Every structure is written in C-alpha cells, then in structure tokens.
JSON list of C-alpha atoms in Angstrom, two decimals:
[
{"chain": "A", "resi": 1, "resn": "UNK", "atom": "CA", "xyz": [-97.66, -22.95, -148.20]},
{"chain": "A", "resi": 2, "resn": "UNK", "atom": "CA", "xyz": [-100.58, -25.26, -147.38]},
{"chain": "A", "resi": 3, "resn": "UNK", "atom": "CA", "xyz": [-100.35, -28.77, -148.65]},
{"chain": "A", "resi": 4, "resn": "UNK", "atom": "CA", "xyz": [-103.43, -30.57, -149.90]},
{"chain": "A", "resi": 5, "resn": "UNK", "atom": "CA", "xyz": [-103.50, -34.09, -148.67]},
{"chain": "A", "resi": 6, "resn": "UNK", "atom": "CA", "xyz": [-106.06, -36.30, -150.31]},
{"chain": "A", "resi": 7, "resn": "UNK", "atom": "CA", "xyz": [-106.77, -39.49, -148.55]},
{"chain": "A", "resi": 8, "resn": "UNK", "atom": "CA", "xyz": [-108.81, -42.38, -149.88]},
{"chain": "A", "resi": 9, "resn": "UNK", "atom": "CA", "xyz": [-111.70, -41.32, -147.70]},
{"chain": "A", "resi": 10, "resn": "UNK", "atom": "CA", "xyz": [-111.62, -37.72, -148.98]},
{"chain": "A", "resi": 11, "resn": "UNK", "atom": "CA", "xyz": [-111.27, -38.97, -152.56]},
{"chain": "A", "resi": 12, "resn": "UNK", "atom": "CA", "xyz": [-114.43, -41.04, -152.11]},
{"chain": "A", "resi": 13, "resn": "UNK", "atom": "CA", "xyz": [-116.24, -38.00, -150.70]},
{"chain": "A", "resi": 14, "resn": "UNK", "atom": "CA", "xyz": [-115.11, -35.78, -153.58]},
{"chain": "A", "resi": 15, "resn": "UNK", "atom": "CA", "xyz": [-116.09, -38.46, -156.11]},
{"chain": "A", "resi": 16, "resn": "UNK", "atom": "CA", "xyz": [-119.50, -38.84, -154.46]},
{"chain": "A", "resi": 17, "resn": "UNK", "atom": "CA", "xyz": [-120.05, -35.08, -154.51]},
{"chain": "A", "resi": 18, "resn": "UNK", "atom": "CA", "xyz": [-119.07, -34.90, -158.18]},
{"chain": "A", "resi": 19, "resn": "UNK", "atom": "CA", "xyz": [-121.37, -37.81, -159.01]},
{"chain": "A", "resi": 20, "resn": "UNK", "atom": "CA", "xyz": [-124.27, -36.17, -157.13]},
{"chain": "A", "resi": 21, "resn": "UNK", "atom": "CA", "xyz": [-123.59, -32.85, -158.87]},
{"chain": "A", "resi": 22, "resn": "UNK", "atom": "CA", "xyz": [-123.47, -34.48, -162.31]},
{"chain": "A", "resi": 23, "resn": "UNK", "atom": "CA", "xyz": [-126.64, -36.46, -161.62]},
{"chain": "A", "resi": 24, "resn": "UNK", "atom": "CA", "xyz": [-128.39, -33.30, -160.40]},
{"chain": "A", "resi": 25, "resn": "UNK", "atom": "CA", "xyz": [-127.23, -31.43, -163.48]},
{"chain": "A", "resi": 26, "resn": "UNK", "atom": "CA", "xyz": [-128.41, -34.26, -165.74]},
{"chain": "A", "resi": 27, "resn": "UNK", "atom": "CA", "xyz": [-131.80, -34.37, -163.98]},
{"chain": "A", "resi": 28, "resn": "UNK", "atom": "CA", "xyz": [-132.13, -30.59, -164.37]},
{"chain": "A", "resi": 29, "resn": "UNK", "atom": "CA", "xyz": [-131.48, -30.76, -168.12]},
{"chain": "A", "resi": 30, "resn": "UNK", "atom": "CA", "xyz": [-133.89, -33.67, -168.53]},
{"chain": "A", "resi": 31, "resn": "UNK", "atom": "CA", "xyz": [-136.61, -31.70, -166.75]},
{"chain": "A", "resi": 32, "resn": "UNK", "atom": "CA", "xyz": [-135.80, -28.65, -168.83]},
{"chain": "A", "resi": 33, "resn": "UNK", "atom": "CA", "xyz": [-135.96, -30.56, -172.12]},
{"chain": "A", "resi": 34, "resn": "UNK", "atom": "CA", "xyz": [-139.09, -32.47, -171.08]},
{"chain": "A", "resi": 35, "resn": "UNK", "atom": "CA", "xyz": [-140.75, -29.26, -169.90]},
{"chain": "A", "resi": 36, "resn": "UNK", "atom": "CA", "xyz": [-139.98, -27.50, -173.18]},
{"chain": "A", "resi": 37, "resn": "UNK", "atom": "CA", "xyz": [-141.21, -30.43, -175.22]},
{"chain": "A", "resi": 38, "resn": "UNK", "atom": "CA", "xyz": [-144.42, -30.60, -173.20]},
{"chain": "A", "resi": 39, "resn": "UNK", "atom": "CA", "xyz": [-145.03, -26.87, -173.41]},
{"chain": "A", "resi": 40, "resn": "UNK", "atom": "CA", "xyz": [-144.25, -26.77, -177.11]},
{"chain": "A", "resi": 41, "resn": "UNK", "atom": "CA", "xyz": [-146.44, -29.78, -177.70]},
{"chain": "A", "resi": 42, "resn": "UNK", "atom": "CA", "xyz": [-149.62, -28.32, -176.25]},
{"chain": "A", "resi": 43, "resn": "UNK", "atom": "CA", "xyz": [-152.25, -28.09, -178.93]},
{"chain": "A", "resi": 44, "resn": "UNK", "atom": "CA", "xyz": [-152.98, -24.53, -179.92]},
{"chain": "A", "resi": 45, "resn": "UNK", "atom": "CA", "xyz": [-156.51, -23.78, -181.10]},
{"chain": "A", "resi": 46, "resn": "UNK", "atom": "CA", "xyz": [-156.76, -23.06, -184.81]},
{"chain": "A", "resi": 47, "resn": "UNK", "atom": "CA", "xyz": [-159.42, -22.25, -187.37]},
{"chain": "A", "resi": 48, "resn": "UNK", "atom": "CA", "xyz": [-161.29, -25.25, -188.79]},
{"chain": "A", "resi": 49, "resn": "UNK", "atom": "CA", "xyz": [-161.42, -24.42, -192.50]},
{"chain": "A", "resi": 50, "resn": "UNK", "atom": "CA", "xyz": [-163.96, -26.03, -194.83]},
{"chain": "A", "resi": 51, "resn": "UNK", "atom": "CA", "xyz": [-164.14, -26.37, -198.59]},
{"chain": "A", "resi": 52, "resn": "UNK", "atom": "CA", "xyz": [-166.67, -24.18, -200.41]},
{"chain": "A", "resi": 53, "resn": "UNK", "atom": "CA", "xyz": [-168.94, -27.15, -201.06]},
{"chain": "A", "resi": 54, "resn": "UNK", "atom": "CA", "xyz": [-169.04, -28.47, -197.49]},
{"chain": "A", "resi": 55, "resn": "UNK", "atom": "CA", "xyz": [-169.05, -24.96, -195.99]},
{"chain": "A", "resi": 56, "resn": "UNK", "atom": "CA", "xyz": [-172.17, -23.92, -197.89]},
{"chain": "A", "resi": 57, "resn": "UNK", "atom": "CA", "xyz": [-174.01, -27.05, -196.72]},
{"chain": "A", "resi": 58, "resn": "UNK", "atom": "CA", "xyz": [-172.97, -26.44, -193.09]},
{"chain": "A", "resi": 59, "resn": "UNK", "atom": "CA", "xyz": [-173.91, -22.74, -193.27]},
{"chain": "A", "resi": 60, "resn": "UNK", "atom": "CA", "xyz": [-177.47, -23.60, -194.31]},
{"chain": "A", "resi": 61, "resn": "UNK", "atom": "CA", "xyz": [-177.81, -26.41, -191.79]},
{"chain": "A", "resi": 62, "resn": "UNK", "atom": "CA", "xyz": [-176.41, -24.39, -188.86]},
{"chain": "A", "resi": 63, "resn": "UNK", "atom": "CA", "xyz": [-177.80, -21.02, -190.04]},
{"chain": "A", "resi": 64, "resn": "UNK", "atom": "CA", "xyz": [-174.39, -19.35, -189.85]},
{"chain": "A", "resi": 65, "resn": "UNK", "atom": "CA", "xyz": [-172.73, -16.80, -192.10]},
{"chain": "A", "resi": 66, "resn": "UNK", "atom": "CA", "xyz": [-169.54, -17.75, -193.96]},
{"chain": "A", "resi": 67, "resn": "UNK", "atom": "CA", "xyz": [-166.14, -16.15, -194.25]},
{"chain": "A", "resi": 68, "resn": "UNK", "atom": "CA", "xyz": [-164.71, -17.16, -197.63]},
{"chain": "A", "resi": 69, "resn": "UNK", "atom": "CA", "xyz": [-160.95, -16.69, -197.89]},
{"chain": "A", "resi": 70, "resn": "UNK", "atom": "CA", "xyz": [-159.44, -17.00, -201.38]},
{"chain": "A", "resi": 71, "resn": "UNK", "atom": "CA", "xyz": [-155.95, -17.68, -200.11]},
{"chain": "A", "resi": 72, "resn": "UNK", "atom": "CA", "xyz": [-152.38, -18.36, -201.25]},
{"chain": "A", "resi": 73, "resn": "UNK", "atom": "CA", "xyz": [-150.51, -20.46, -198.71]},
{"chain": "A", "resi": 74, "resn": "UNK", "atom": "CA", "xyz": [-147.15, -19.08, -199.92]},
{"chain": "A", "resi": 75, "resn": "UNK", "atom": "CA", "xyz": [-145.88, -15.93, -201.54]},
{"chain": "A", "resi": 76, "resn": "UNK", "atom": "CA", "xyz": [-148.76, -13.58, -200.78]},
{"chain": "A", "resi": 77, "resn": "UNK", "atom": "CA", "xyz": [-147.90, -10.80, -198.28]},
{"chain": "A", "resi": 78, "resn": "UNK", "atom": "CA", "xyz": [-151.59, -10.07, -197.59]},
{"chain": "A", "resi": 79, "resn": "UNK", "atom": "CA", "xyz": [-152.38, -13.73, -196.90]},
{"chain": "A", "resi": 80, "resn": "UNK", "atom": "CA", "xyz": [-149.30, -14.08, -194.70]},
{"chain": "A", "resi": 81, "resn": "UNK", "atom": "CA", "xyz": [-150.31, -11.02, -192.66]},
{"chain": "A", "resi": 82, "resn": "UNK", "atom": "CA", "xyz": [-153.84, -12.37, -192.23]},
{"chain": "A", "resi": 83, "resn": "UNK", "atom": "CA", "xyz": [-152.38, -15.66, -190.99]},
{"chain": "A", "resi": 84, "resn": "UNK", "atom": "CA", "xyz": [-149.87, -14.04, -188.65]},
{"chain": "A", "resi": 85, "resn": "UNK", "atom": "CA", "xyz": [-151.92, -11.22, -187.14]},
{"chain": "A", "resi": 86, "resn": "UNK", "atom": "CA", "xyz": [-155.60, -12.03, -187.62]},
{"chain": "A", "resi": 87, "resn": "UNK", "atom": "CA", "xyz": [-156.11, -15.79, -187.91]},
{"chain": "A", "resi": 88, "resn": "UNK", "atom": "CA", "xyz": [-153.84, -16.39, -184.92]},
{"chain": "A", "resi": 89, "resn": "UNK", "atom": "CA", "xyz": [-155.91, -14.18, -182.59]},
{"chain": "A", "resi": 90, "resn": "UNK", "atom": "CA", "xyz": [-157.76, -16.34, -180.03]},
{"chain": "A", "resi": 91, "resn": "UNK", "atom": "CA", "xyz": [-160.96, -14.31, -180.11]},
{"chain": "A", "resi": 92, "resn": "UNK", "atom": "CA", "xyz": [-161.08, -14.40, -183.91]},
{"chain": "A", "resi": 93, "resn": "UNK", "atom": "CA", "xyz": [-160.36, -18.14, -183.96]},
{"chain": "A", "resi": 94, "resn": "UNK", "atom": "CA", "xyz": [-163.19, -18.70, -181.48]},
{"chain": "A", "resi": 95, "resn": "UNK", "atom": "CA", "xyz": [-165.65, -16.47, -183.39]},
{"chain": "A", "resi": 96, "resn": "UNK", "atom": "CA", "xyz": [-164.86, -18.08, -186.74]},
{"chain": "A", "resi": 97, "resn": "UNK", "atom": "CA", "xyz": [-165.18, -21.61, -185.33]},
{"chain": "A", "resi": 98, "resn": "UNK", "atom": "CA", "xyz": [-168.38, -21.01, -183.34]},
{"chain": "A", "resi": 99, "resn": "UNK", "atom": "CA", "xyz": [-170.32, -18.20, -185.06]},
{"chain": "A", "resi": 100, "resn": "UNK", "atom": "CA", "xyz": [-169.27, -18.57, -188.71]},
{"chain": "A", "resi": 101, "resn": "UNK", "atom": "CA", "xyz": [-168.39, -21.22, -191.23]},
{"chain": "A", "resi": 102, "resn": "UNK", "atom": "CA", "xyz": [-164.80, -20.49, -192.29]},
{"chain": "A", "resi": 103, "resn": "UNK", "atom": "CA", "xyz": [-164.21, -21.49, -195.92]},
{"chain": "A", "resi": 104, "resn": "UNK", "atom": "CA", "xyz": [-160.77, -21.48, -197.49]},
{"chain": "A", "resi": 105, "resn": "UNK", "atom": "CA", "xyz": [-160.16, -21.66, -201.22]},
{"chain": "A", "resi": 106, "resn": "UNK", "atom": "CA", "xyz": [-156.49, -22.38, -201.93]},
{"chain": "A", "resi": 107, "resn": "UNK", "atom": "CA", "xyz": [-155.51, -20.37, -205.00]},
{"chain": "A", "resi": 108, "resn": "UNK", "atom": "CA", "xyz": [-152.21, -22.15, -205.61]},
{"chain": "A", "resi": 109, "resn": "UNK", "atom": "CA", "xyz": [-154.09, -25.36, -206.48]},
{"chain": "A", "resi": 110, "resn": "UNK", "atom": "CA", "xyz": [-156.76, -26.32, -208.98]},
{"chain": "A", "resi": 111, "resn": "UNK", "atom": "CA", "xyz": [-160.09, -24.59, -208.32]},
{"chain": "A", "resi": 112, "resn": "UNK", "atom": "CA", "xyz": [-163.42, -26.37, -208.60]},
{"chain": "A", "resi": 113, "resn": "UNK", "atom": "CA", "xyz": [-165.84, -24.89, -211.17]},
{"chain": "A", "resi": 114, "resn": "UNK", "atom": "CA", "xyz": [-167.93, -23.46, -208.30]},
{"chain": "A", "resi": 115, "resn": "UNK", "atom": "CA", "xyz": [-164.88, -21.84, -206.64]},
{"chain": "A", "resi": 116, "resn": "UNK", "atom": "CA", "xyz": [-163.75, -20.38, -209.95]},
{"chain": "A", "resi": 117, "resn": "UNK", "atom": "CA", "xyz": [-167.25, -19.03, -210.70]},
{"chain": "A", "resi": 118, "resn": "UNK", "atom": "CA", "xyz": [-167.47, -17.36, -207.28]},
{"chain": "A", "resi": 119, "resn": "UNK", "atom": "CA", "xyz": [-164.08, -15.72, -207.71]},
{"chain": "A", "resi": 120, "resn": "UNK", "atom": "CA", "xyz": [-164.87, -14.55, -211.25]},
{"chain": "A", "resi": 121, "resn": "UNK", "atom": "CA", "xyz": [-168.18, -13.11, -210.06]},
{"chain": "A", "resi": 122, "resn": "UNK", "atom": "CA", "xyz": [-166.12, -10.65, -208.01]},
{"chain": "A", "resi": 123, "resn": "UNK", "atom": "CA", "xyz": [-163.35, -10.19, -210.59]},
{"chain": "A", "resi": 124, "resn": "UNK", "atom": "CA", "xyz": [-160.72, -11.59, -208.24]},
{"chain": "A", "resi": 125, "resn": "UNK", "atom": "CA", "xyz": [-158.17, -12.05, -211.08]},
{"chain": "A", "resi": 126, "resn": "UNK", "atom": "CA", "xyz": [-156.64, -15.00, -209.24]},
{"chain": "A", "resi": 127, "resn": "UNK", "atom": "CA", "xyz": [-155.69, -12.75, -206.31]},
{"chain": "A", "resi": 128, "resn": "UNK", "atom": "CA", "xyz": [-156.47, -13.21, -202.65]},
{"chain": "A", "resi": 129, "resn": "UNK", "atom": "CA", "xyz": [-159.95, -12.14, -201.69]},
{"chain": "A", "resi": 130, "resn": "UNK", "atom": "CA", "xyz": [-162.08, -12.17, -198.57]},
{"chain": "A", "resi": 131, "resn": "UNK", "atom": "CA", "xyz": [-165.88, -12.45, -198.80]},
{"chain": "A", "resi": 132, "resn": "UNK", "atom": "CA", "xyz": [-168.61, -12.63, -196.18]},
{"chain": "A", "resi": 133, "resn": "UNK", "atom": "CA", "xyz": [-171.76, -14.56, -197.11]},
{"chain": "A", "resi": 134, "resn": "UNK", "atom": "CA", "xyz": [-175.07, -15.20, -195.40]},
{"chain": "A", "resi": 135, "resn": "UNK", "atom": "CA", "xyz": [-176.25, -18.80, -194.84]},
{"chain": "A", "resi": 136, "resn": "UNK", "atom": "CA", "xyz": [-177.97, -18.75, -198.26]},
{"chain": "A", "resi": 137, "resn": "UNK", "atom": "CA", "xyz": [-174.75, -17.85, -200.09]},
{"chain": "A", "resi": 138, "resn": "UNK", "atom": "CA", "xyz": [-175.50, -14.16, -200.70]},
{"chain": "A", "resi": 139, "resn": "UNK", "atom": "CA", "xyz": [-172.51, -11.87, -200.28]},
{"chain": "A", "resi": 140, "resn": "UNK", "atom": "CA", "xyz": [-172.82, -9.49, -197.34]},
{"chain": "A", "resi": 141, "resn": "UNK", "atom": "CA", "xyz": [-172.02, -5.91, -198.27]},
{"chain": "A", "resi": 142, "resn": "UNK", "atom": "CA", "xyz": [-170.13, -3.68, -195.87]},
{"chain": "A", "resi": 143, "resn": "UNK", "atom": "CA", "xyz": [-171.64, -0.31, -194.81]},
{"chain": "A", "resi": 144, "resn": "UNK", "atom": "CA", "xyz": [-170.08, 1.42, -197.84]},
{"chain": "A", "resi": 145, "resn": "UNK", "atom": "CA", "xyz": [-171.73, -1.10, -200.19]},
{"chain": "A", "resi": 146, "resn": "UNK", "atom": "CA", "xyz": [-168.58, -3.03, -201.07]},
{"chain": "A", "resi": 147, "resn": "UNK", "atom": "CA", "xyz": [-168.85, -6.78, -201.50]},
{"chain": "A", "resi": 148, "resn": "UNK", "atom": "CA", "xyz": [-165.33, -7.75, -200.72]},
{"chain": "A", "resi": 149, "resn": "UNK", "atom": "CA", "xyz": [-162.30, -7.00, -198.74]},
{"chain": "A", "resi": 150, "resn": "UNK", "atom": "CA", "xyz": [-158.90, -6.38, -200.37]},
{"chain": "A", "resi": 151, "resn": "UNK", "atom": "CA", "xyz": [-156.56, -5.06, -197.73]},
{"chain": "A", "resi": 152, "resn": "UNK", "atom": "CA", "xyz": [-152.85, -5.09, -197.03]},
{"chain": "A", "resi": 153, "resn": "UNK", "atom": "CA", "xyz": [-153.31, -5.29, -193.29]},
{"chain": "A", "resi": 154, "resn": "UNK", "atom": "CA", "xyz": [-156.27, -5.67, -190.94]},
{"chain": "A", "resi": 155, "resn": "UNK", "atom": "CA", "xyz": [-156.06, -4.93, -187.24]},
{"chain": "A", "resi": 156, "resn": "UNK", "atom": "CA", "xyz": [-157.53, -7.85, -185.26]},
{"chain": "A", "resi": 157, "resn": "UNK", "atom": "CA", "xyz": [-159.84, -5.47, -183.36]},
{"chain": "A", "resi": 158, "resn": "UNK", "atom": "CA", "xyz": [-161.22, -4.10, -186.64]},
{"chain": "A", "resi": 159, "resn": "UNK", "atom": "CA", "xyz": [-161.69, -7.61, -188.01]},
{"chain": "A", "resi": 160, "resn": "UNK", "atom": "CA", "xyz": [-163.66, -8.61, -184.88]},
{"chain": "A", "resi": 161, "resn": "UNK", "atom": "CA", "xyz": [-165.97, -5.60, -185.36]},
{"chain": "A", "resi": 162, "resn": "UNK", "atom": "CA", "xyz": [-166.34, -6.49, -189.04]},
{"chain": "A", "resi": 163, "resn": "UNK", "atom": "CA", "xyz": [-167.25, -10.10, -188.11]},
{"chain": "A", "resi": 164, "resn": "UNK", "atom": "CA", "xyz": [-169.90, -8.81, -185.70]},
{"chain": "A", "resi": 165, "resn": "UNK", "atom": "CA", "xyz": [-171.32, -6.49, -188.38]},
{"chain": "A", "resi": 166, "resn": "UNK", "atom": "CA", "xyz": [-171.31, -9.27, -191.01]},
{"chain": "A", "resi": 167, "resn": "UNK", "atom": "CA", "xyz": [-173.05, -11.67, -188.64]},
{"chain": "A", "resi": 168, "resn": "UNK", "atom": "CA", "xyz": [-175.71, -9.10, -187.79]},
{"chain": "A", "resi": 169, "resn": "UNK", "atom": "CA", "xyz": [-176.37, -8.34, -191.49]},
{"chain": "A", "resi": 170, "resn": "UNK", "atom": "CA", "xyz": [-176.39, -12.04, -192.42]},
{"chain": "A", "resi": 171, "resn": "UNK", "atom": "CA", "xyz": [-178.96, -13.07, -189.84]},
{"chain": "A", "resi": 172, "resn": "UNK", "atom": "CA", "xyz": [-181.51, -10.26, -190.39]}
]
C-alpha cells in the first residue's frame, strides 16, 4: 500500500495551490456578479408618457398625433397585457416616442376635469380605453368608423400597423 509522505515543502506547494484555486474561484464569482449587475443595470428604452395637458400642447407644437391610454397600473388584465406584449416592443417604443405623443391617464388616481370629460365623451365607464387623436385633439377613427380600441390582446405587429394608419389619417 502506498504511503503518502507530506513534507514541509509539499505542504507549502499544496497550500499555495489551494490559495491560488480559491483566489481564482473568488475572482470568477466577482466577475460573474459584476457582469450580471452591469448587464442588468443597462438602461432599457421605455415609452415617455405625458399627461393629457402637456401631451396636447406638445402634439400641436410638434404636429404629431397622440395615443391616449386610459390605464390602470394594477389589476387590469388588458392593461397588463398591453404593458407586457405591446409597450415593451422596441419598434413600438421607438414609434411612440418619435412619431406620436404618448399620453397616459392613470385611472386608479384622481382624474382632472379634462381627463374625465374626455373619458365620458367615449362612455369609458372608468374602464381602460385607448384613443388615437390628431394634433388638434380630434379622435382618429379606424377604418370601420370606431373611435376607440377596447381589446383583450393586441399583437405587436397589428398595433404597429394601426399606429401607421392612425398617423396617416391624423396628418392628412
């Protein structure tokens, strides 16, 4: 049976190898954690929402149509789906920020008289609602003549086509 003889010199070598291995392992984990933190910390582009009041002023000044989203931040499946599948799409984010004035009206808070009047004009009944308006504040009708959009789910590709159609109708 072989006998393991550990001398002081071998013990130093083993200790050095263990120390190097532990330091390498520690460095690896530090890089991993730092890399994850850096990657997770990169700023993701998002929609720059405006209030109804400031959005209408910007729309006139920049001659852009508006997307008005009567929105619940919590507890509304339609609003949550729009957030998750539509408002997170890079192309939609870019279009809304550069070709439209995105306006968000938070329904879980107190509405201004102007926000309330706009919602009541379309009989929104304090439910989520999506409107498209020209730079003058006139609601853009879709090809079927409807003023508004109540949907359970919108495919991002469809929404992009709808944005293009709304922009074309708004700027005639």
